[in-house]
């Protein structure tokens, strides 16, 4: 379930005689596939002392050959990161008597990306579901961030803007990014919820030890309901969709912008006079122009001009309300367990990491 964690491992309890020996892990020589390390420093009387190691851990790449990132808990991911850092430091020659003193209590979580996988019967259904999410996001006025992957979209509440008619300072979604990833020819949609350090501290989730009972406390369901369903306003009182901003309208082009402005005032878009009519079949030209405009406007603003705006403003997509629900862990088939970072395989992976450390 956890795709990525950034952990901070405090070292100051080891004492200055050890801290002066800690190398610069940020030079890249100690990085592993799926694991990047950085050493943090302080200077006392002109001498540099390491204070902590920060580790970016992408799962399951860090502990297994690359495969679909299912993962297990944030706690397990942080534990894996701790073991990988101890292995990296042991390889540089630091005494194990000191490294054995680094435990879970010295690890905090600075960022976590939690993956929820929603399966569908067919790839087309998964693709359409992602499009519906995007259209709803556009209607709500969420910020859409560019992504290098064509299949992925990232959404967040933008500070200083309005979100469904509310000032962002009054929302609980600052520090949350929701990414929706549809991979072509697959029948599932991956939803990644990334929580930043401020969000984790706000909920007292920054210490790794606080994630040990995450499943027992239904934390992953809580995060899904609050971050995914919450940011999409699928629960609670209906929120009025705001009218598109001038910037959003301008990207439609002059003709479609004028059509949408008239639609927002209550005019029937099928009667729009700006469609290019070509005799002799004026009615056919009108229908073609309307269908083209409807598609462009829907893709770029999330507004479906086939129904009146006043009615549309207070609607939720029924399909999202019913199907965008907490899916639980996506469990691999038994034959795939040995090749996955999952709950069933986690004890084996942890023993493997510990054995690697012991054999250095």
mmCIF file of C-alpha atoms in Angstrom:
data_model
loop_
_atom_site.group_PDB
_atom_site.id
_atom_site.type_symbol
_atom_site.label_atom_id
_atom_site.label_comp_id
_atom_site.label_asym_id
_atom_site.label_seq_id
_atom_site.Cartn_x
_atom_site.Cartn_y
_atom_site.Cartn_z
ATOM 1 C CA UNK A 1 0.000 0.000 0.000
ATOM 2 C CA UNK A 2 2.935 2.366 0.602
ATOM 3 C CA UNK A 3 4.762 3.503 -2.506
ATOM 4 C CA UNK A 4 7.270 5.998 -1.087
ATOM 5 C CA UNK A 5 8.535 7.321 2.238
ATOM 6 C CA UNK A 6 11.068 9.945 3.191
ATOM 7 C CA UNK A 7 12.433 9.173 6.642
ATOM 8 C CA UNK A 8 14.695 11.158 8.972
ATOM 9 C CA UNK A 9 16.996 9.061 11.179
ATOM 10 C CA UNK A 10 18.446 10.953 14.124
ATOM 11 C CA UNK A 11 22.089 10.094 14.968
ATOM 12 C CA UNK A 12 22.987 12.598 17.656
ATOM 13 C CA UNK A 13 22.568 10.068 20.467
ATOM 14 C CA UNK A 14 25.590 8.157 19.126
ATOM 15 C CA UNK A 15 28.052 10.695 20.501
ATOM 16 C CA UNK A 16 30.585 12.954 18.791
ATOM 17 C CA UNK A 17 33.273 10.243 18.571
ATOM 18 C CA UNK A 18 30.980 8.333 16.187
ATOM 19 C CA UNK A 19 29.386 11.303 14.451
ATOM 20 C CA UNK A 20 32.738 12.552 13.118
ATOM 21 C CA UNK A 21 33.142 9.192 11.368
ATOM 22 C CA UNK A 22 29.810 9.269 9.510
ATOM 23 C CA UNK A 23 30.481 9.749 5.779
ATOM 24 C CA UNK A 24 28.693 11.948 3.268
ATOM 25 C CA UNK A 25 26.033 9.574 1.972
ATOM 26 C CA UNK A 26 24.809 12.252 -0.405
ATOM 27 C CA UNK A 27 27.628 11.672 -2.892
ATOM 28 C CA UNK A 28 25.603 8.913 -4.564
ATOM 29 C CA UNK A 29 28.145 6.143 -3.997
ATOM 30 C CA UNK A 30 25.963 4.473 -1.364
ATOM 31 C CA UNK A 31 22.627 4.834 -3.132
ATOM 32 C CA UNK A 32 20.690 1.726 -4.116
ATOM 33 C CA UNK A 33 17.931 1.153 -6.684
ATOM 34 C CA UNK A 34 14.911 2.681 -5.001
ATOM 35 C CA UNK A 35 16.915 4.201 -2.119
ATOM 36 C CA UNK A 36 18.680 7.579 -1.955
ATOM 37 C CA UNK A 37 20.529 8.770 1.153
ATOM 38 C CA UNK A 38 21.587 12.205 2.425
ATOM 39 C CA UNK A 39 23.691 13.086 5.461
ATOM 40 C CA UNK A 40 22.801 16.166 7.522
ATOM 41 C CA UNK A 41 25.530 18.069 9.361
ATOM 42 C CA UNK A 42 26.302 20.655 11.996
ATOM 43 C CA UNK A 43 29.603 22.407 12.673
ATOM 44 C CA UNK A 44 31.099 22.836 16.143
ATOM 45 C CA UNK A 45 34.394 24.716 16.557
ATOM 46 C CA UNK A 46 35.115 24.296 12.866
ATOM 47 C CA UNK A 47 34.573 20.518 12.862
ATOM 48 C CA UNK A 48 31.674 18.864 10.982
ATOM 49 C CA UNK A 49 29.482 16.370 12.827
ATOM 50 C CA UNK A 50 26.731 14.303 11.239
ATOM 51 C CA UNK A 51 23.371 14.795 12.921
ATOM 52 C CA UNK A 52 21.037 12.630 10.860
ATOM 53 C CA UNK A 53 20.503 10.648 7.688
ATOM 54 C CA UNK A 54 17.528 11.316 5.399
ATOM 55 C CA UNK A 55 16.469 8.424 3.162
ATOM 56 C CA UNK A 56 14.098 8.459 0.198
ATOM 57 C CA UNK A 57 12.731 4.939 -0.176
ATOM 58 C CA UNK A 58 10.705 3.945 -3.251
ATOM 59 C CA UNK A 59 9.015 0.592 -2.842
ATOM 60 C CA UNK A 60 9.221 -2.162 -3.718
ATOM 61 C CA UNK A 61 12.292 -1.278 -5.826
ATOM 62 C CA UNK A 62 14.407 -0.808 -2.701
ATOM 63 C CA UNK A 63 14.006 -4.409 -1.531
ATOM 64 C CA UNK A 64 12.938 -6.335 -4.641
ATOM 65 C CA UNK A 65 13.390 -6.247 -8.422
ATOM 66 C CA UNK A 66 11.067 -3.676 -10.032
ATOM 67 C CA UNK A 67 7.399 -4.643 -10.155
ATOM 68 C CA UNK A 68 4.076 -2.960 -9.620
ATOM 69 C CA UNK A 69 4.309 -0.889 -6.439
ATOM 70 C CA UNK A 70 1.786 -2.494 -4.148
ATOM 71 C CA UNK A 71 3.662 -2.279 -0.884
ATOM 72 C CA UNK A 72 2.538 -2.765 2.658
ATOM 73 C CA UNK A 73 2.356 -0.349 5.580
ATOM 74 C CA UNK A 74 4.152 2.948 6.156
ATOM 75 C CA UNK A 75 5.627 1.311 9.239
ATOM 76 C CA UNK A 76 7.118 -1.542 7.197
ATOM 77 C CA UNK A 77 8.428 0.921 4.620
ATOM 78 C CA UNK A 78 10.126 2.968 7.337
ATOM 79 C CA UNK A 79 11.581 -0.186 8.881
ATOM 80 C CA UNK A 80 12.971 -1.180 5.484
ATOM 81 C CA UNK A 81 14.494 2.293 5.144
ATOM 82 C CA UNK A 82 16.116 2.037 8.562
ATOM 83 C CA UNK A 83 17.681 -1.312 7.716
ATOM 84 C CA UNK A 84 18.950 -0.017 4.358
ATOM 85 C CA UNK A 85 20.589 2.972 6.051
ATOM 86 C CA UNK A 86 22.255 0.761 8.644
ATOM 87 C CA UNK A 87 23.548 -1.471 5.833
ATOM 88 C CA UNK A 88 24.899 1.558 3.954
ATOM 89 C CA UNK A 89 26.647 2.918 7.067
ATOM 90 C CA UNK A 90 28.081 -0.489 7.984
ATOM 91 C CA UNK A 91 29.606 -0.767 4.516
ATOM 92 C CA UNK A 92 31.480 2.485 5.101
ATOM 93 C CA UNK A 93 33.141 0.997 8.147
ATOM 94 C CA UNK A 94 31.124 2.455 11.021
ATOM 95 C CA UNK A 95 31.222 0.109 14.026
ATOM 96 C CA UNK A 96 28.139 -2.067 14.410
ATOM 97 C CA UNK A 97 28.216 -1.491 18.156
ATOM 98 C CA UNK A 98 27.144 2.075 17.363
ATOM 99 C CA UNK A 99 24.781 1.201 14.497
ATOM 100 C CA UNK A 100 22.963 -1.296 16.725
ATOM 101 C CA UNK A 101 21.914 1.679 18.869
ATOM 102 C CA UNK A 102 19.830 3.162 16.021
ATOM 103 C CA UNK A 103 16.248 1.993 16.403
ATOM 104 C CA UNK A 104 12.669 2.775 15.449
ATOM 105 C CA UNK A 105 12.472 5.491 18.093
ATOM 106 C CA UNK A 106 15.059 7.507 16.166
ATOM 107 C CA UNK A 107 13.058 7.468 12.907
ATOM 108 C CA UNK A 108 10.508 10.062 11.827
ATOM 109 C CA UNK A 109 8.478 10.243 8.626
ATOM 110 C CA UNK A 110 8.821 13.431 6.567
ATOM 111 C CA UNK A 111 6.673 12.337 3.643
ATOM 112 C CA UNK A 112 4.641 9.280 2.720
ATOM 113 C CA UNK A 113 2.877 8.240 -0.461
ATOM 114 C CA UNK A 114 0.115 5.694 0.085
ATOM 115 C CA UNK A 115 -1.213 3.710 -2.860
ATOM 116 C CA UNK A 116 -4.815 2.575 -3.199
ATOM 117 C CA UNK A 117 -5.618 0.248 -6.102
ATOM 118 C CA UNK A 118 -9.144 0.131 -7.512
ATOM 119 C CA UNK A 119 -9.781 -2.853 -9.819
ATOM 120 C CA UNK A 120 -12.320 -2.811 -12.655
ATOM 121 C CA UNK A 121 -13.716 -5.537 -14.878
ATOM 122 C CA UNK A 122 -12.305 -3.959 -18.048
ATOM 123 C CA UNK A 123 -9.559 -1.491 -19.005
ATOM 124 C CA UNK A 124 -12.119 0.810 -20.646
ATOM 125 C CA UNK A 125 -14.005 1.126 -17.366
ATOM 126 C CA UNK A 126 -10.790 2.082 -15.570
ATOM 127 C CA UNK A 127 -9.988 4.707 -18.197
ATOM 128 C CA UNK A 128 -13.488 6.216 -18.048
ATOM 129 C CA UNK A 129 -13.358 6.304 -14.248
ATOM 130 C CA UNK A 130 -10.140 8.304 -14.324
ATOM 131 C CA UNK A 131 -11.695 10.748 -16.819
ATOM 132 C CA UNK A 132 -14.708 11.196 -14.535
ATOM 133 C CA UNK A 133 -12.410 12.019 -11.605
ATOM 134 C CA UNK A 134 -10.606 14.622 -13.702
ATOM 135 C CA UNK A 135 -13.850 16.241 -14.827
ATOM 136 C CA UNK A 136 -15.007 16.492 -11.221
ATOM 137 C CA UNK A 137 -11.630 17.942 -10.191
ATOM 138 C CA UNK A 138 -11.974 20.641 -12.846
ATOM 139 C CA UNK A 139 -15.434 21.516 -11.577
ATOM 140 C CA UNK A 140 -14.226 21.838 -7.998
ATOM 141 C CA UNK A 141 -11.409 24.177 -8.971
ATOM 142 C CA UNK A 142 -8.576 22.030 -7.650
ATOM 143 C CA UNK A 143 -5.040 22.678 -8.802
ATOM 144 C CA UNK A 144 -3.875 20.218 -11.457
ATOM 145 C CA UNK A 145 -0.117 19.740 -11.505
ATOM 146 C CA UNK A 146 1.723 18.555 -14.617
ATOM 147 C CA UNK A 147 3.226 15.091 -14.613
ATOM 148 C CA UNK A 148 5.794 13.546 -16.915
ATOM 149 C CA UNK A 149 3.679 10.417 -17.196
ATOM 150 C CA UNK A 150 0.786 10.793 -19.616
ATOM 151 C CA UNK A 151 -1.212 8.292 -17.590
ATOM 152 C CA UNK A 152 -0.899 10.215 -14.300
ATOM 153 C CA UNK A 153 -2.653 13.330 -13.045
ATOM 154 C CA UNK A 154 -1.875 15.110 -9.772
ATOM 155 C CA UNK A 155 -4.447 17.152 -7.864
ATOM 156 C CA UNK A 156 -4.190 19.375 -4.817
ATOM 157 C CA UNK A 157 -5.897 22.276 -3.111
ATOM 158 C CA UNK A 158 -4.023 25.443 -4.056
ATOM 159 C CA UNK A 159 -3.096 27.828 -1.195
ATOM 160 C CA UNK A 160 -4.573 31.280 -1.565
ATOM 161 C CA UNK A 161 -7.269 30.200 -4.021
ATOM 162 C CA UNK A 162 -10.864 29.141 -3.581
ATOM 163 C CA UNK A 163 -11.990 25.547 -3.485
ATOM 164 C CA UNK A 164 -15.679 24.877 -3.985
ATOM 165 C CA UNK A 165 -16.415 28.396 -2.808
ATOM 166 C CA UNK A 166 -14.221 28.275 0.317
ATOM 167 C CA UNK A 167 -10.965 29.996 1.148
ATOM 168 C CA UNK A 168 -8.118 27.488 1.189
ATOM 169 C CA UNK A 169 -6.995 28.544 4.657
ATOM 170 C CA UNK A 170 -10.204 26.985 5.994
ATOM 171 C CA UNK A 171 -9.691 23.578 4.410
ATOM 172 C CA UNK A 172 -7.951 20.497 5.731
ATOM 173 C CA UNK A 173 -6.269 19.528 2.477
ATOM 174 C CA UNK A 174 -3.102 21.603 2.550
ATOM 175 C CA UNK A 175 -0.133 19.275 2.421
ATOM 176 C CA UNK A 176 -2.038 16.591 0.491
ATOM 177 C CA UNK A 177 -1.504 15.591 -3.132
ATOM 178 C CA UNK A 178 -3.792 13.050 -4.788
ATOM 179 C CA UNK A 179 -2.363 11.364 -7.901
ATOM 180 C CA UNK A 180 -4.522 9.241 -10.188
ATOM 181 C CA UNK A 181 -2.618 6.826 -12.392
ATOM 182 C CA UNK A 182 -4.250 4.796 -15.156
ATOM 183 C CA UNK A 183 -1.952 2.492 -17.062
ATOM 184 C CA UNK A 184 -3.205 1.743 -20.583
ATOM 185 C CA UNK A 185 -4.476 -1.777 -21.203
ATOM 186 C CA UNK A 186 -4.844 -2.486 -17.485
ATOM 187 C CA UNK A 187 -8.055 -2.869 -15.543
ATOM 188 C CA UNK A 188 -7.107 -0.886 -12.444
ATOM 189 C CA UNK A 189 -6.635 2.701 -11.328
ATOM 190 C CA UNK A 190 -3.893 3.575 -8.829
ATOM 191 C CA UNK A 191 -4.599 6.465 -6.470
ATOM 192 C CA UNK A 192 -1.563 7.760 -4.570
ATOM 193 C CA UNK A 193 -2.092 10.038 -1.576
ATOM 194 C CA UNK A 194 1.094 11.918 -0.698
ATOM 195 C CA UNK A 195 1.220 13.522 2.744
ATOM 196 C CA UNK A 196 3.885 16.135 3.458
ATOM 197 C CA UNK A 197 5.702 16.748 6.733
ATOM 198 C CA UNK A 198 3.348 19.492 7.933
ATOM 199 C CA UNK A 199 0.313 17.283 7.395
ATOM 200 C CA UNK A 200 1.937 14.372 9.243
ATOM 201 C CA UNK A 201 2.849 16.594 12.175
ATOM 202 C CA UNK A 202 -0.657 18.058 12.273
ATOM 203 C CA UNK A 203 -2.065 14.586 12.916
ATOM 204 C CA UNK A 204 0.798 13.477 15.188
ATOM 205 C CA UNK A 205 1.863 10.907 12.591
ATOM 206 C CA UNK A 206 5.449 12.074 12.131
ATOM 207 C CA UNK A 207 7.049 9.443 14.378
ATOM 208 C CA UNK A 208 7.473 6.079 12.658
ATOM 209 C CA UNK A 209 6.416 4.277 15.838
ATOM 210 C CA UNK A 210 2.984 5.944 15.513
ATOM 211 C CA UNK A 211 2.357 3.937 12.327
ATOM 212 C CA UNK A 212 2.810 0.524 13.961
ATOM 213 C CA UNK A 213 -0.924 0.192 14.649
ATOM 214 C CA UNK A 214 -1.989 1.941 11.427
ATOM 215 C CA UNK A 215 -4.099 -0.939 10.136
ATOM 216 C CA UNK A 216 -5.634 -1.746 13.506
ATOM 217 C CA UNK A 217 -6.697 1.874 13.863
ATOM 218 C CA UNK A 218 -8.166 2.039 10.316
ATOM 219 C CA UNK A 219 -5.738 4.853 9.532
ATOM 220 C CA UNK A 220 -5.458 3.978 5.847
ATOM 221 C CA UNK A 221 -9.221 4.074 5.454
ATOM 222 C CA UNK A 222 -9.311 7.355 7.370
ATOM 223 C CA UNK A 223 -6.714 8.850 5.012
ATOM 224 C CA UNK A 224 -8.609 7.651 1.942
ATOM 225 C CA UNK A 225 -11.925 9.017 3.166
ATOM 226 C CA UNK A 226 -10.451 12.345 4.256
ATOM 227 C CA UNK A 227 -7.921 12.909 1.489
ATOM 228 C CA UNK A 228 -9.547 11.308 -1.563
ATOM 229 C CA UNK A 229 -13.274 11.442 -0.917
ATOM 230 C CA UNK A 230 -12.794 14.624 1.114
ATOM 231 C CA UNK A 231 -10.870 16.594 -1.481
ATOM 232 C CA UNK A 232 -13.438 15.517 -4.105
ATOM 233 C CA UNK A 233 -16.339 16.536 -1.814
ATOM 234 C CA UNK A 234 -18.106 13.190 -2.089
ATOM 235 C CA UNK A 235 -19.445 13.254 1.473
ATOM 236 C CA UNK A 236 -21.209 15.796 3.644
ATOM 237 C CA UNK A 237 -23.302 18.760 2.458
ATOM 238 C CA UNK A 238 -23.380 19.398 -1.254
ATOM 239 C CA UNK A 239 -20.951 22.130 -2.263
ATOM 240 C CA UNK A 240 -21.770 24.482 -5.115
ATOM 241 C CA UNK A 241 -19.343 24.153 -7.988
ATOM 242 C CA UNK A 242 -17.751 27.547 -8.664
ATOM 243 C CA UNK A 243 -17.893 29.062 -12.116
ATOM 244 C CA UNK A 244 -14.665 28.588 -14.108
ATOM 245 C CA UNK A 245 -12.008 31.258 -13.716
ATOM 246 C CA UNK A 246 -11.269 33.683 -16.536
ATOM 247 C CA UNK A 247 -8.018 31.818 -17.167
ATOM 248 C CA UNK A 248 -9.913 28.535 -17.586
ATOM 249 C CA UNK A 249 -12.403 30.167 -19.932
ATOM 250 C CA UNK A 250 -9.689 31.814 -22.017
ATOM 251 C CA UNK A 251 -8.029 28.478 -22.807
ATOM 252 C CA UNK A 252 -11.175 27.368 -24.657
ATOM 253 C CA UNK A 253 -10.685 29.759 -27.534
ATOM 254 C CA UNK A 254 -12.954 32.728 -28.376
ATOM 255 C CA UNK A 255 -15.924 30.790 -29.773
ATOM 256 C CA UNK A 256 -16.138 28.150 -27.047
ATOM 257 C CA UNK A 257 -15.481 30.760 -24.376
ATOM 258 C CA UNK A 258 -18.413 32.835 -25.565
ATOM 259 C CA UNK A 259 -20.610 29.738 -25.760
ATOM 260 C CA UNK A 260 -19.752 28.742 -22.175
ATOM 261 C CA UNK A 261 -20.291 32.267 -20.852
ATOM 262 C CA UNK A 262 -23.768 32.290 -22.385
ATOM 263 C CA UNK A 263 -24.446 28.790 -21.021
ATOM 264 C CA UNK A 264 -23.507 29.921 -17.496
ATOM 265 C CA UNK A 265 -26.136 32.662 -17.712
ATOM 266 C CA UNK A 266 -28.813 30.090 -18.521
ATOM 267 C CA UNK A 267 -28.951 30.218 -22.325
ATOM 268 C CA UNK A 268 -29.443 26.989 -24.286
ATOM 269 C CA UNK A 269 -26.027 26.148 -25.826
ATOM 270 C CA UNK A 270 -27.692 24.419 -28.765
ATOM 271 C CA UNK A 271 -29.038 27.805 -29.815
ATOM 272 C CA UNK A 272 -25.591 29.430 -29.807
ATOM 273 C CA UNK A 273 -25.294 31.647 -32.880
ATOM 274 C CA UNK A 274 -21.498 31.331 -33.172
ATOM 275 C CA UNK A 275 -21.420 27.832 -34.657
ATOM 276 C CA UNK A 276 -20.054 27.832 -38.217
ATOM 277 C CA UNK A 277 -23.005 26.831 -40.425
ATOM 278 C CA UNK A 278 -22.297 25.393 -43.832
ATOM 279 C CA UNK A 279 -25.235 25.166 -46.296
ATOM 280 C CA UNK A 280 -27.119 23.280 -47.479
ATOM 281 C CA UNK A 281 -27.619 21.257 -44.265
ATOM 282 C CA UNK A 282 -27.632 23.977 -41.609
ATOM 283 C CA UNK A 283 -29.105 21.675 -38.953
ATOM 284 C CA UNK A 284 -26.387 19.077 -39.474
ATOM 285 C CA UNK A 285 -23.715 21.798 -39.169
ATOM 286 C CA UNK A 286 -25.311 23.043 -35.960
ATOM 287 C CA UNK A 287 -25.309 19.555 -34.400
ATOM 288 C CA UNK A 288 -21.704 18.905 -35.401
ATOM 289 C CA UNK A 289 -20.548 22.243 -34.008
ATOM 290 C CA UNK A 290 -22.405 21.645 -30.749
ATOM 291 C CA UNK A 291 -20.949 18.146 -30.285
ATOM 292 C CA UNK A 292 -17.413 19.434 -30.924
ATOM 293 C CA UNK A 293 -17.853 22.307 -28.490
ATOM 294 C CA UNK A 294 -19.390 20.006 -25.861
ATOM 295 C CA UNK A 295 -16.373 17.675 -26.006
ATOM 296 C CA UNK A 296 -13.780 20.471 -25.760
ATOM 297 C CA UNK A 297 -15.549 22.201 -22.872
ATOM 298 C CA UNK A 298 -16.000 18.939 -20.963
ATOM 299 C CA UNK A 299 -12.328 17.997 -21.346
ATOM 300 C CA UNK A 300 -10.986 21.399 -20.325
ATOM 301 C CA UNK A 301 -13.433 22.564 -17.649
ATOM 302 C CA UNK A 302 -15.312 19.462 -16.469
ATOM 303 C CA UNK A 303 -18.623 21.096 -17.414
ATOM 304 C CA UNK A 304 -21.079 19.043 -19.434
ATOM 305 C CA UNK A 305 -23.193 21.572 -21.305
ATOM 306 C CA UNK A 306 -25.807 18.925 -22.056
ATOM 307 C CA UNK A 307 -27.535 19.791 -18.764
ATOM 308 C CA UNK A 308 -28.395 23.206 -17.272
ATOM 309 C CA UNK A 309 -25.663 24.842 -15.189
ATOM 310 C CA UNK A 310 -27.946 25.750 -12.278
ATOM 311 C CA UNK A 311 -28.897 22.105 -11.965
ATOM 312 C CA UNK A 312 -25.335 20.893 -12.567
ATOM 313 C CA UNK A 313 -23.738 23.139 -9.910
ATOM 314 C CA UNK A 314 -25.166 21.139 -7.031
ATOM 315 C CA UNK A 315 -24.600 17.622 -8.323
ATOM 316 C CA UNK A 316 -22.128 14.898 -7.392
ATOM 317 C CA UNK A 317 -21.237 12.149 -9.864
ATOM 318 C CA UNK A 318 -23.169 9.121 -8.589
ATOM 319 C CA UNK A 319 -20.527 6.741 -9.949
ATOM 320 C CA UNK A 320 -17.761 8.398 -7.911
ATOM 321 C CA UNK A 321 -19.863 8.441 -4.760
ATOM 322 C CA UNK A 322 -20.624 4.712 -5.064
ATOM 323 C CA UNK A 323 -17.331 3.340 -6.408
ATOM 324 C CA UNK A 324 -14.579 5.640 -5.092
ATOM 325 C CA UNK A 325 -14.478 3.891 -1.737
ATOM 326 C CA UNK A 326 -11.627 2.540 0.366
ATOM 327 C CA UNK A 327 -10.513 -0.668 -1.397
ATOM 328 C CA UNK A 328 -8.324 -2.112 1.365
ATOM 329 C CA UNK A 329 -4.981 -3.655 0.468
ATOM 330 C CA UNK A 330 -4.608 -5.005 -3.038
ATOM 331 C CA UNK A 331 -3.320 -8.487 -2.202
ATOM 332 C CA UNK A 332 -1.237 -10.334 -4.795
ATOM 333 C CA UNK A 333 -2.040 -13.892 -5.790
ATOM 334 C CA UNK A 334 -0.271 -16.515 -3.699
ATOM 335 C CA UNK A 335 2.112 -17.404 -6.523
ATOM 336 C CA UNK A 336 3.236 -13.754 -6.701
ATOM 337 C CA UNK A 337 3.781 -13.201 -2.966
ATOM 338 C CA UNK A 338 7.543 -14.021 -3.030
ATOM 339 C CA UNK A 339 8.063 -11.257 -5.603
ATOM 340 C CA UNK A 340 6.009 -8.519 -3.927
ATOM 341 C CA UNK A 341 6.479 -6.048 -1.102
ATOM 342 C CA UNK A 342 3.340 -7.125 0.719
ATOM 343 C CA UNK A 343 2.182 -8.121 4.194
ATOM 344 C CA UNK A 344 2.682 -11.860 3.576
ATOM 345 C CA UNK A 345 6.229 -11.393 2.252
ATOM 346 C CA UNK A 346 7.335 -8.630 4.621
ATOM 347 C CA UNK A 347 8.792 -10.901 7.372
ATOM 348 C CA UNK A 348 10.937 -12.681 4.752
ATOM 349 C CA UNK A 349 12.177 -9.386 3.326
ATOM 350 C CA UNK A 350 12.999 -8.029 6.788
ATOM 351 C CA UNK A 351 14.960 -11.171 7.660
ATOM 352 C CA UNK A 352 16.842 -10.816 4.364
ATOM 353 C CA UNK A 353 17.804 -7.207 5.150
ATOM 354 C CA UNK A 354 18.907 -8.136 8.636
ATOM 355 C CA UNK A 355 21.008 -11.029 7.314
ATOM 356 C CA UNK A 356 22.660 -8.685 4.835
ATOM 357 C CA UNK A 357 23.562 -6.330 7.702
ATOM 358 C CA UNK A 358 24.863 -9.171 9.887
ATOM 359 C CA UNK A 359 27.111 -10.446 7.085
ATOM 360 C CA UNK A 360 28.918 -7.147 6.530
#
